[in-house]
Coordinates of C-alpha atoms in Angstrom, one line a residue:
M1 CA 65.2 116.3 80.6
K2 CA 64.6 119.8 81.2
N3 CA 64.3 118.9 85.1
I4 CA 68.6 117.4 84.9
R5 CA 71.7 119.6 86.3
N6 CA 75.3 118.1 85.7
F7 CA 77.5 120.0 87.5
C8 CA 81.0 119.3 88.9
I9 CA 82.7 120.9 91.8
I10 CA 86.3 122.1 91.0
A11 CA 88.6 123.9 92.8
H12 CA 92.1 123.7 94.6
I13 CA 93.3 121.2 97.0
D14 CA 91.8 122.1 100.3
H15 CA 89.0 124.3 99.2
G16 CA 86.4 122.7 101.1
K17 CA 85.0 120.7 97.4
S18 CA 84.4 117.3 99.7
T19 CA 82.3 119.2 103.1
L20 CA 80.2 121.2 100.5
A21 CA 79.1 118.1 98.4
D22 CA 77.7 116.7 101.9
R23 CA 76.0 119.8 102.8
L24 CA 73.9 119.3 98.9
L25 CA 73.1 116.0 99.9
E26 CA 72.0 116.4 103.1
V27 CA 70.1 119.8 102.6
T28 CA 68.1 117.8 99.7
N29 CA 68.0 114.6 102.0
T30 CA 69.9 111.9 99.6
V31 CA 71.8 110.8 102.9
S32 CA 70.2 110.4 105.6
Q33 CA 71.7 111.7 109.0
R34 CA 72.0 108.3 109.9
E35 CA 74.7 107.3 107.2
M36 CA 76.1 110.9 107.4
T37 CA 79.9 111.3 108.0
A38 CA 81.8 114.1 107.0
Q39 CA 83.6 114.0 103.5
V40 CA 80.7 110.7 102.6
L41 CA 81.1 110.3 98.8
D42 CA 85.7 109.5 100.0
D43 CA 84.8 106.1 100.5
M44 CA 88.3 105.2 99.9
D45 CA 90.4 104.4 103.8
L46 CA 92.9 105.8 101.9
E47 CA 91.1 109.0 101.1
K48 CA 89.7 109.7 104.9
E49 CA 93.6 109.3 106.2
R50 CA 95.2 112.0 104.0
G51 CA 92.1 114.0 104.0
I52 CA 92.2 114.4 100.4
T53 CA 90.4 113.4 97.4
I54 CA 91.5 110.4 95.2
K55 CA 89.0 109.4 92.9
S56 CA 86.0 111.5 91.3
H57 CA 82.7 110.4 92.9
A58 CA 79.2 110.3 91.0
I59 CA 76.0 111.1 92.9
Q60 CA 72.5 111.5 92.5
M61 CA 70.2 114.2 94.4
N62 CA 66.8 115.1 94.2
Y63 CA 65.3 118.9 94.7
P64 CA 61.9 120.3 94.7
K65 CA 61.7 123.6 93.7
D66 CA 58.3 125.6 92.4
G67 CA 56.2 122.6 92.4
Q68 CA 58.7 120.8 90.5
D69 CA 60.8 118.0 91.1
Y70 CA 64.5 118.6 89.6
V71 CA 67.6 116.1 89.4
L72 CA 71.3 116.7 90.2
N73 CA 73.6 114.4 89.6
L74 CA 76.8 116.0 91.1
I75 CA 80.4 114.8 90.4
D76 CA 82.9 115.7 93.4
T77 CA 86.3 115.6 92.5
P78 CA 90.2 115.3 93.6
G79 CA 91.9 118.9 93.8
H80 CA 95.6 117.8 93.9
V81 CA 97.8 118.5 90.4
D82 CA 98.2 114.5 89.9
F83 CA 94.6 113.8 90.2
S84 CA 93.5 116.4 87.4
Y85 CA 92.9 113.8 85.2
E86 CA 89.9 112.4 87.0
V87 CA 88.7 116.4 86.9
S88 CA 89.1 115.9 83.1
R89 CA 87.0 113.4 82.7
S90 CA 84.4 114.2 85.3
I91 CA 84.4 117.9 83.1
A92 CA 83.3 116.0 79.7
A93 CA 80.3 113.9 81.9
C94 CA 78.9 117.9 82.7
E95 CA 77.4 121.0 81.6
G96 CA 78.3 123.2 84.7
A97 CA 80.6 123.4 87.2
L98 CA 81.2 125.1 90.7
L99 CA 84.1 126.7 91.0
V100 CA 85.1 126.8 94.6
V101 CA 87.2 129.1 96.1
D102 CA 88.6 128.9 100.2
A103 CA 87.7 132.4 101.2
T104 CA 90.9 132.5 103.5
Q105 CA 92.9 131.8 100.9
G106 CA 91.8 133.3 97.9
I107 CA 92.2 132.1 93.9
Q108 CA 95.6 129.6 93.6
A109 CA 97.1 127.9 91.2
Q110 CA 95.1 124.7 90.8
T111 CA 91.8 127.1 90.6
I112 CA 93.3 128.6 87.4
S113 CA 94.3 125.6 85.6
N114 CA 90.3 123.4 86.9
L115 CA 88.8 126.6 85.4
Y116 CA 90.3 126.6 82.0
L117 CA 89.7 122.7 81.7
A118 CA 86.0 123.8 82.2
V119 CA 86.0 127.0 79.8
D120 CA 87.4 125.0 77.2
N121 CA 84.4 122.6 77.6
N122 CA 82.1 125.1 77.7
L123 CA 80.8 124.5 80.7
E124 CA 78.5 127.4 82.7
I125 CA 80.5 128.5 85.7
I126 CA 79.4 129.4 88.8
P127 CA 82.1 130.5 91.5
V128 CA 81.0 129.8 95.1
M129 CA 83.2 131.7 97.5
N130 CA 83.6 129.1 100.9
K131 CA 84.6 129.4 104.5
I132 CA 83.2 133.0 105.1
D133 CA 82.5 131.8 108.5
L134 CA 85.9 131.6 109.8
D135 CA 87.6 135.2 111.2
S136 CA 90.4 135.2 109.1
A137 CA 88.2 135.1 105.8
H138 CA 88.4 138.0 103.7
P139 CA 85.7 137.9 101.3
E140 CA 85.9 141.3 99.9
E141 CA 89.3 141.1 98.5
V142 CA 88.4 137.3 97.2
A143 CA 85.5 138.3 95.7
D144 CA 87.5 140.9 93.7
E145 CA 90.1 138.4 92.3
I146 CA 87.3 136.3 91.4
M147 CA 85.5 139.0 89.2
D148 CA 89.1 139.7 87.9
L149 CA 89.5 136.0 86.5
L150 CA 86.1 135.3 85.4
G151 CA 84.7 138.9 84.4
C152 CA 81.1 138.5 86.5
S153 CA 79.9 140.6 88.6
R154 CA 79.7 141.1 92.7
E155 CA 75.7 139.6 92.9
D156 CA 77.1 136.7 90.3
I157 CA 79.3 135.0 93.3
L158 CA 77.7 133.2 96.3
S159 CA 78.8 133.0 99.3
V160 CA 78.8 130.0 101.3
S161 CA 79.7 127.9 104.3
A162 CA 80.3 124.6 103.6
K163 CA 80.9 124.2 107.7
T164 CA 77.8 125.5 108.7
G165 CA 75.4 125.1 105.6
E166 CA 74.9 128.5 105.5
G167 CA 74.0 129.6 101.9
V168 CA 73.4 126.6 100.5
P169 CA 69.9 126.0 100.0
E170 CA 70.6 129.9 97.8
L171 CA 73.5 127.3 95.6
L172 CA 70.8 124.8 95.0
D173 CA 68.7 127.3 93.5
A174 CA 71.3 129.0 91.2
I175 CA 72.5 125.2 90.5
V176 CA 68.8 124.9 88.8
E177 CA 68.3 128.5 87.5
R178 CA 71.8 128.5 86.0
I179 CA 73.2 125.6 84.4
P180 CA 71.3 124.6 81.1
A181 CA 69.4 121.1 81.0
P182 CA 71.3 118.8 79.0
V183 CA 70.4 119.1 74.9
G184 CA 69.9 115.5 73.2
D185 CA 67.7 113.3 71.9
E186 CA 65.9 110.5 73.4
N187 CA 64.2 108.8 70.3
A188 CA 67.8 109.0 68.5
P189 CA 70.6 106.0 68.5
L190 CA 71.8 105.6 71.9
Q191 CA 75.5 107.6 72.3
A192 CA 76.7 107.4 76.4
L193 CA 79.9 108.2 77.1
I194 CA 82.0 105.9 80.0
F195 CA 83.6 108.3 82.0
D196 CA 84.6 105.3 84.9
S197 CA 84.7 102.8 86.0
V198 CA 85.0 99.9 89.3
F199 CA 86.0 96.7 89.6
N200 CA 83.5 94.6 91.7
S201 CA 84.6 90.7 92.5
F202 CA 81.1 89.7 92.3
R203 CA 78.9 91.2 89.9
G204 CA 82.3 92.0 87.3
I205 CA 83.5 95.3 86.3
I206 CA 80.5 98.6 86.6
S207 CA 80.7 101.5 84.2
Y208 CA 79.4 104.6 84.7
F209 CA 78.2 106.5 81.8
R210 CA 76.5 110.0 80.6
I211 CA 73.7 109.6 78.4
I212 CA 74.2 111.8 75.1
N213 CA 71.3 110.7 73.3
G214 CA 69.0 108.0 73.3
T215 CA 67.6 105.5 75.7
I216 CA 69.0 102.4 77.4
R217 CA 66.8 99.6 79.1
T218 CA 68.3 96.6 81.0
N219 CA 68.6 93.6 78.9
D220 CA 69.3 95.6 75.4
H221 CA 71.8 94.5 73.9
V222 CA 74.7 97.2 73.8
K223 CA 78.4 97.0 72.2
F224 CA 81.4 99.3 72.9
V225 CA 82.4 101.0 69.9
N226 CA 85.8 101.5 70.4
T227 CA 86.5 97.8 71.3
G228 CA 84.1 96.1 69.1
K229 CA 82.7 93.9 72.4
D230 CA 78.3 93.8 72.7
Y231 CA 77.1 92.5 75.9
H232 CA 73.6 92.0 77.2
A233 CA 72.6 94.9 79.6
D234 CA 72.0 92.8 82.8
E235 CA 71.7 95.7 85.2
V236 CA 71.4 99.2 84.2
G237 CA 71.0 101.9 87.0
V238 CA 71.3 105.6 89.1
L239 CA 74.2 106.6 91.3
R240 CA 72.6 107.0 95.1
L241 CA 74.8 106.3 97.7
N242 CA 74.7 103.0 96.9
M243 CA 73.5 101.8 93.2
E244 CA 70.0 101.6 92.9
P245 CA 68.4 99.6 89.2
R246 CA 65.9 101.5 87.0
K247 CA 64.3 100.0 83.7
V248 CA 65.0 102.7 81.3
L249 CA 67.9 105.3 81.6
K250 CA 67.8 108.2 79.1
A251 CA 69.3 111.1 77.4
G252 CA 70.5 113.5 79.7
D253 CA 71.1 110.6 82.6
V254 CA 74.4 109.3 84.6
G255 CA 73.9 105.7 85.7
Y256 CA 76.0 102.7 85.6
I257 CA 75.6 99.4 83.3
I258 CA 76.3 95.8 84.9
S259 CA 76.9 93.2 82.2
G260 CA 79.2 90.4 83.4
I261 CA 82.8 92.0 82.0
K262 CA 85.1 90.0 82.9
T263 CA 88.6 91.6 81.5
S264 CA 89.9 94.9 81.7
K265 CA 90.8 95.6 78.5
E266 CA 87.4 95.4 76.8
V267 CA 86.5 98.8 79.3
Q268 CA 88.0 102.0 78.2
V269 CA 87.5 105.3 79.9
G270 CA 86.1 107.8 76.9
D271 CA 84.5 104.5 75.3
T272 CA 80.9 105.2 73.6
I273 CA 78.0 102.6 74.2
T274 CA 75.5 101.7 71.5
H275 CA 73.0 99.7 70.7
V276 CA 74.1 96.5 68.1
D277 CA 71.1 96.9 66.3
N278 CA 70.3 100.7 65.7
P279 CA 74.1 102.1 66.2
C280 CA 75.3 105.7 66.3
K281 CA 76.9 106.8 63.5
E282 CA 80.1 107.9 65.7
A283 CA 81.9 107.7 68.7
I284 CA 81.8 111.0 71.1
A285 CA 85.4 112.8 70.3
G286 CA 87.1 115.1 72.4
F287 CA 88.3 112.5 74.9
E288 CA 92.7 112.8 75.4
A289 CA 94.6 109.9 76.0
V290 CA 96.3 110.2 79.9
K291 CA 100.4 111.3 79.2
P292 CA 102.2 110.5 82.3
M293 CA 104.8 112.5 84.3
V294 CA 107.2 109.8 85.9
Y295 CA 107.8 106.5 84.9
A296 CA 109.0 104.0 87.5
G297 CA 109.5 100.2 87.6
V298 CA 107.6 98.3 89.9
Y299 CA 108.9 94.6 90.7
P300 CA 106.9 91.8 93.1
V301 CA 108.8 91.4 95.7
D302 CA 108.4 87.3 95.2
T303 CA 109.6 86.6 91.8
D304 CA 106.4 84.1 91.8
D305 CA 104.0 86.9 92.0
Y306 CA 104.5 88.7 88.7
E307 CA 101.0 87.0 87.0
E308 CA 99.2 88.2 90.4
L309 CA 101.0 91.4 89.6
R310 CA 99.8 91.9 86.6
A311 CA 96.0 90.9 87.0
S312 CA 95.5 93.4 90.0
I313 CA 97.3 96.4 88.0
E314 CA 94.9 95.5 85.2
K315 CA 91.8 96.3 88.2
L316 CA 93.6 99.4 89.7
Q317 CA 93.9 100.6 86.2
L318 CA 89.5 100.5 85.1
N319 CA 89.6 102.2 88.6
D320 CA 92.6 104.6 87.8
A321 CA 92.7 105.6 83.8
S322 CA 95.4 107.7 84.3
L323 CA 98.0 104.6 85.3
T324 CA 99.7 103.6 82.4
F325 CA 101.6 100.0 82.3
E326 CA 103.8 97.8 80.3
P327 CA 106.2 94.8 81.4
E328 CA 110.0 94.8 82.1
S329 CA 112.7 92.9 83.2
S330 CA 115.4 94.0 85.7
L331 CA 119.1 91.9 86.7
A332 CA 119.0 93.0 90.1
L333 CA 114.6 92.4 90.4
G334 CA 113.7 90.0 87.9
F335 CA 110.2 90.6 86.0
G336 CA 108.0 93.6 86.3
F337 CA 106.5 96.6 85.2
R338 CA 107.2 100.0 83.7
C339 CA 104.4 102.0 85.0
G340 CA 103.5 105.7 84.3
F341 CA 102.3 107.9 86.8
L342 CA 101.3 112.0 86.8
G343 CA 103.2 112.9 89.6
L344 CA 104.8 111.3 92.9
L345 CA 101.7 112.1 94.8
H346 CA 99.9 109.3 92.3
M347 CA 102.6 107.1 92.6
E348 CA 102.4 106.8 96.3
I349 CA 99.0 106.4 96.4
V350 CA 99.2 103.8 93.5
Q351 CA 101.7 101.3 95.3
E352 CA 100.1 101.6 98.3
R353 CA 96.6 100.8 96.8
L354 CA 98.3 97.8 95.5
T355 CA 99.5 96.9 98.9
R356 CA 95.9 97.7 100.7
E357 CA 93.8 96.5 98.1
F358 CA 96.0 93.5 96.3
N359 CA 97.7 92.6 98.8
M360 CA 100.4 93.0 96.6
D361 CA 103.7 93.2 98.3
V362 CA 106.0 95.6 95.5
I363 CA 109.4 97.5 95.6
T364 CA 109.4 100.6 93.2
T365 CA 112.5 101.4 91.7
V366 CA 113.3 105.0 91.6
P367 CA 111.3 107.3 89.1
N368 CA 112.4 108.4 85.7
V369 CA 110.9 111.0 83.2
Q370 CA 111.0 110.3 79.8
Y371 CA 114.3 111.8 77.8
K372 CA 114.4 111.3 73.7
V373 CA 117.9 110.6 72.7
Q374 CA 119.6 111.9 69.3
L375 CA 122.2 108.9 68.0
T376 CA 125.1 109.5 65.5
N377 CA 122.8 107.5 63.1
G378 CA 120.1 110.0 62.9
E379 CA 117.7 108.0 64.7
E380 CA 115.3 109.1 67.5
L381 CA 115.1 106.8 70.4
N382 CA 112.5 107.5 74.0
V383 CA 114.5 106.6 77.4
Y384 CA 112.1 105.5 80.2
N385 CA 114.9 104.0 82.2
P386 CA 118.5 104.5 82.4
S387 CA 119.2 101.4 81.6
G388 CA 117.6 101.7 78.1
M389 CA 120.1 104.7 78.2
P390 CA 123.2 104.0 74.8
E391 CA 126.6 104.0 75.3
P392 CA 127.9 107.8 75.5
N393 CA 129.3 107.3 72.4
N394 CA 126.8 106.9 70.1
I395 CA 124.9 109.6 71.4
A396 CA 124.6 113.0 69.2
E397 CA 122.5 114.7 71.7
V398 CA 119.7 114.2 75.0
Y399 CA 116.6 116.2 74.9
E400 CA 114.6 116.9 78.3
P401 CA 110.9 117.3 78.9
Y402 CA 110.7 121.0 80.4
I403 CA 106.8 122.1 82.1
H404 CA 105.5 125.5 82.3
A405 CA 104.7 126.5 85.6
Q406 CA 102.8 129.4 87.8
I407 CA 103.6 129.8 91.1
I408 CA 101.0 131.5 93.1
T409 CA 102.7 133.2 96.3
K410 CA 102.5 136.0 98.9
A411 CA 105.0 138.4 97.9
D412 CA 106.5 137.9 101.0
Y413 CA 108.3 134.8 100.4
I414 CA 109.2 135.9 96.3
G415 CA 113.2 135.5 97.2
P416 CA 113.4 131.9 98.7
V417 CA 110.6 130.7 95.4
I418 CA 112.7 132.2 92.6
K419 CA 116.0 131.3 94.2
L420 CA 114.4 127.3 94.0
C421 CA 113.1 127.5 90.9
M422 CA 117.0 128.7 89.7
D423 CA 118.6 126.1 91.4
K424 CA 116.2 124.1 89.8
R425 CA 118.1 125.2 86.4
G426 CA 114.8 127.2 85.7
Q427 CA 113.9 130.1 83.5
L428 CA 112.4 132.9 85.0
K429 CA 109.4 133.9 82.1
N430 CA 107.0 136.4 83.6
Q431 CA 106.0 138.0 87.4
T432 CA 102.2 139.4 87.9
Y433 CA 100.4 141.0 90.7
L434 CA 97.6 139.6 91.5
T435 CA 96.6 142.0 94.3
T436 CA 99.1 144.0 96.4
D437 CA 100.3 140.9 98.3
R438 CA 100.4 138.4 95.7
I439 CA 102.0 137.6 92.7
E440 CA 102.3 135.0 90.2
I441 CA 105.6 133.8 88.8
T442 CA 105.7 131.6 85.8
F443 CA 108.7 129.1 84.7
D444 CA 110.4 127.0 82.5
L445 CA 111.9 124.6 84.5
P446 CA 113.0 120.4 83.5
L447 CA 110.1 118.0 84.3
G448 CA 113.4 115.5 86.2
E449 CA 113.8 118.2 88.8
V450 CA 111.0 119.1 89.5
V451 CA 109.8 114.9 90.1
F452 CA 111.5 114.8 93.2
D453 CA 111.0 117.3 96.2
F454 CA 110.0 120.1 94.9
Y455 CA 106.5 120.1 95.8
D456 CA 107.3 119.5 99.6
K457 CA 110.4 122.1 99.8
L458 CA 108.6 125.0 97.9
K459 CA 105.6 124.4 100.6
S460 CA 108.3 124.3 103.2
I461 CA 109.9 127.7 102.7
S462 CA 106.8 129.5 101.6
K463 CA 104.7 127.6 105.2
G464 CA 102.6 126.3 103.4
Y465 CA 101.3 129.5 101.4
A466 CA 102.6 128.9 98.2
S467 CA 100.7 127.0 95.0
F468 CA 101.6 125.4 92.1
D469 CA 100.9 124.0 88.4
Y470 CA 102.3 122.8 85.6
Y471 CA 101.8 121.4 82.1
L472 CA 104.3 120.1 79.6
N473 CA 105.5 122.2 77.2
G474 CA 108.3 121.2 74.9
Y475 CA 112.1 119.4 74.8
Q476 CA 115.3 121.2 75.3
P477 CA 118.5 119.7 74.5
S478 CA 120.4 119.0 77.8
K479 CA 123.8 117.9 79.6
L480 CA 122.7 114.5 81.4
V481 CA 124.5 111.8 82.1
K482 CA 123.9 108.3 83.8
L483 CA 125.2 107.7 87.2
E484 CA 125.1 104.0 87.8
I485 CA 125.8 102.3 91.8
L486 CA 127.9 99.4 91.6
L487 CA 127.9 97.2 94.7
N488 CA 131.6 95.0 95.0
G489 CA 131.8 96.0 91.0
D490 CA 128.3 94.5 89.8
P491 CA 125.5 97.1 89.5
V492 CA 122.3 97.6 90.8
D493 CA 120.2 98.6 87.7
A494 CA 117.2 99.2 89.8
L495 CA 119.2 102.2 91.5
S496 CA 120.9 103.9 88.3
T497 CA 120.1 107.4 87.9
L498 CA 119.9 109.8 85.0
T499 CA 120.9 113.2 85.7
F500 CA 122.0 116.8 85.1
V501 CA 125.8 116.9 84.4
D502 CA 126.5 118.9 86.8
N503 CA 124.5 117.2 89.9
A504 CA 126.1 113.4 89.7
Y505 CA 128.7 114.4 92.1
P506 CA 126.9 115.2 95.2
I507 CA 123.6 113.0 94.3
G508 CA 126.6 109.8 94.0
R509 CA 127.9 111.1 97.2
K510 CA 124.6 111.2 98.9
M511 CA 123.9 107.8 97.6
C512 CA 126.5 106.3 98.4
E513 CA 126.3 107.6 102.6
K514 CA 122.6 107.0 102.2
L515 CA 123.0 103.1 101.4
K516 CA 125.8 102.4 103.9
D517 CA 123.7 102.9 106.4
L518 CA 121.0 100.6 105.1
I519 CA 122.7 97.8 103.3
P520 CA 123.2 95.2 106.5
R521 CA 127.1 94.5 107.4
Q522 CA 128.5 91.0 105.5
Q523 CA 130.8 88.9 106.5
F524 CA 133.1 90.4 104.1
D525 CA 133.6 94.6 102.8
V526 CA 130.9 95.3 100.7
A527 CA 132.5 98.7 98.6
I528 CA 129.1 101.1 97.5
Q529 CA 130.4 102.8 94.7
A530 CA 128.6 105.7 92.3
A531 CA 130.0 105.7 88.6
I532 CA 129.5 107.4 85.4
G533 CA 130.5 105.5 83.1
S534 CA 134.1 103.9 83.6
K535 CA 135.1 106.9 86.3
I536 CA 134.0 106.1 89.7
I537 CA 133.2 109.4 91.4
A538 CA 132.0 108.5 95.3
R539 CA 132.7 105.0 97.1
E540 CA 131.6 103.7 101.2
T541 CA 132.4 100.4 102.3
V542 CA 130.1 98.8 104.5
R543 CA 132.9 97.1 107.2
Q544 CA 133.1 93.4 107.8
V545 CA 131.6 91.8 110.5
R546 CA 134.9 90.4 112.0
K547 CA 135.1 87.0 114.2
D548 CA 138.1 87.3 116.9
V549 CA 140.4 84.1 115.8
T550 CA 143.3 85.0 117.6
A551 CA 141.2 85.1 120.3
K552 CA 142.3 81.9 122.0
C553 CA 146.1 82.6 121.3
Y554 CA 147.1 84.1 124.6
G555 CA 151.0 84.4 124.3
G556 CA 153.4 82.5 122.5
D557 CA 154.8 83.5 119.5
I558 CA 153.4 86.4 116.7
T559 CA 153.3 83.4 113.4
R560 CA 150.6 81.8 115.3
K561 CA 148.1 84.4 115.2
R562 CA 149.4 85.5 111.4
K563 CA 148.3 82.0 110.4
L564 CA 145.3 81.9 112.2
L565 CA 144.7 85.7 110.2
E566 CA 146.0 84.3 106.9
K567 CA 143.6 81.3 107.1
Q568 CA 140.9 83.8 107.7
K569 CA 141.3 86.2 104.9
E570 CA 141.7 83.2 102.5
G571 CA 138.1 82.5 103.7
K572 CA 136.6 86.0 103.3
K573 CA 137.7 85.9 99.7
R574 CA 136.5 82.8 99.0
M575 CA 132.6 83.7 100.6
R576 CA 133.3 87.5 98.6
Q577 CA 133.4 85.3 95.5
V578 CA 130.5 83.5 96.1
G579 CA 128.5 85.7 98.6
N580 CA 125.4 88.6 97.0
V581 CA 124.7 91.5 98.9
E582 CA 120.8 91.7 99.2
V583 CA 119.7 95.5 99.0
P584 CA 116.7 96.1 101.0
Q585 CA 113.4 97.8 100.2
S586 CA 114.2 100.5 102.2
A587 CA 117.3 101.6 100.1
F588 CA 115.2 101.7 96.9
L589 CA 113.0 104.1 99.4
A590 CA 115.5 106.1 101.1
V591 CA 116.8 107.1 97.3
L592 CA 114.0 109.1 96.7
K593 CA 114.3 110.8 99.9
L594 CA 117.7 112.4 99.2
D595 CA 117.9 116.1 100.5

């Protein structure tokens, strides 16, 4: 055990975590030159296309030093705020963390929040300054920032270039010297923490675990503590670039177990694996359940695919433990699921993965956050979607979730950033200058305002320099109304939203204008209305497609033309009663992209 080192790489998005992981794998000869690609651990097509890490990836390396062979278990983590749950799970399986900071950009919001996660778990932190080969790097300033943040000395900070490989051998030496070996007892009852799992259509569910105490061998009879199910370990092994079977794994090791599990409910991330004959006294504590930030309905385009969609979401949930879902139904869309996501990017990725990996065509409704409603009879309700909102005369008070947001930006952009937050009903809490030209601004903001386009707008007004991180900060009373969209007088529940009373009119106006362009023309007029309760606040009309029935009349009496027009009018009236208006998928998506 004294030769094992378990560590993860944490950083803000785009600071070079995956590239640094590539260099570590290259220097330790874990991946041959023939198999080497850029961002070798990002194995999903989506990750390659977008250039972001979505999943944590574990891999084992061997490193000889001073005549001894060391085993290094690395977990590469995502950097985006929407995937912070992945980071928390990786940290639970490690003793140390490399904190990577970009020498051209300095410390960003996500750097700080990931650092706090690591410190809370008592990890040994090794500060690493990356991209020192770039002309725009200012290493001395960034080193001062790191020293202020960590309270370390200049000698503790390692300077590397993940692109060229400069400084990587010294980094490997530092990992061996500074990160403590895992502590545990090989002879104690087995205690292993599941930190991830994937679904394989041939082998069932594969669980990744870190052994805290004890030993596991192939064909052992094991059980999962929380679910109480027991299995035979058909195969255990370590995670290299591919899975490599081993006869035995001991305390401190990171590995995988295949036991022919077919149903996804039987595996929970954070569960403890132990032996059936000699079980451990208690499960491993300190693993918290995920709290979704954003809720949206996910419905199959074809209602017959409902059961298939359920199976797909269950398999996806294995691989993405931060996704939560429960069944719901909608008048417009039939049966589907109300899913909880950690943010809009997470929602977009889940939708894309359902399409690509499971071949499911889905419609996603307008995202909402969770509100608390105090009724006049003293009851309290949790409302996840607008259709669950009670009638206005039964509501005593509505509470909406607020977040505590930290924004780090250059001092030049402080005005536009504060204006953006004020427009989103934010309350300024604090301003701190980190250096002469970088400032940290702290705001309390309603989560519902941040959900849509806040991140995009923040990036545009700061020319990409501002970084943003947040955590939930309780509920506050608010004046919210339910904004409904009616098509020919019928409400489309999938398009209704809960919004702040002052924003209701402009949002209703824009939604009607947008839908007018997207809803195809029918043989009759289609009225699109935005309403609050029984009050109509905006209206647009999609004009009917008319056939010129009077074309065959040339000259003659006006009564002949009128007779034909009256006949057409009767037909249109009848058609309107039986005709229904199809809302295309693009209309649901367009509502998300309102300016």
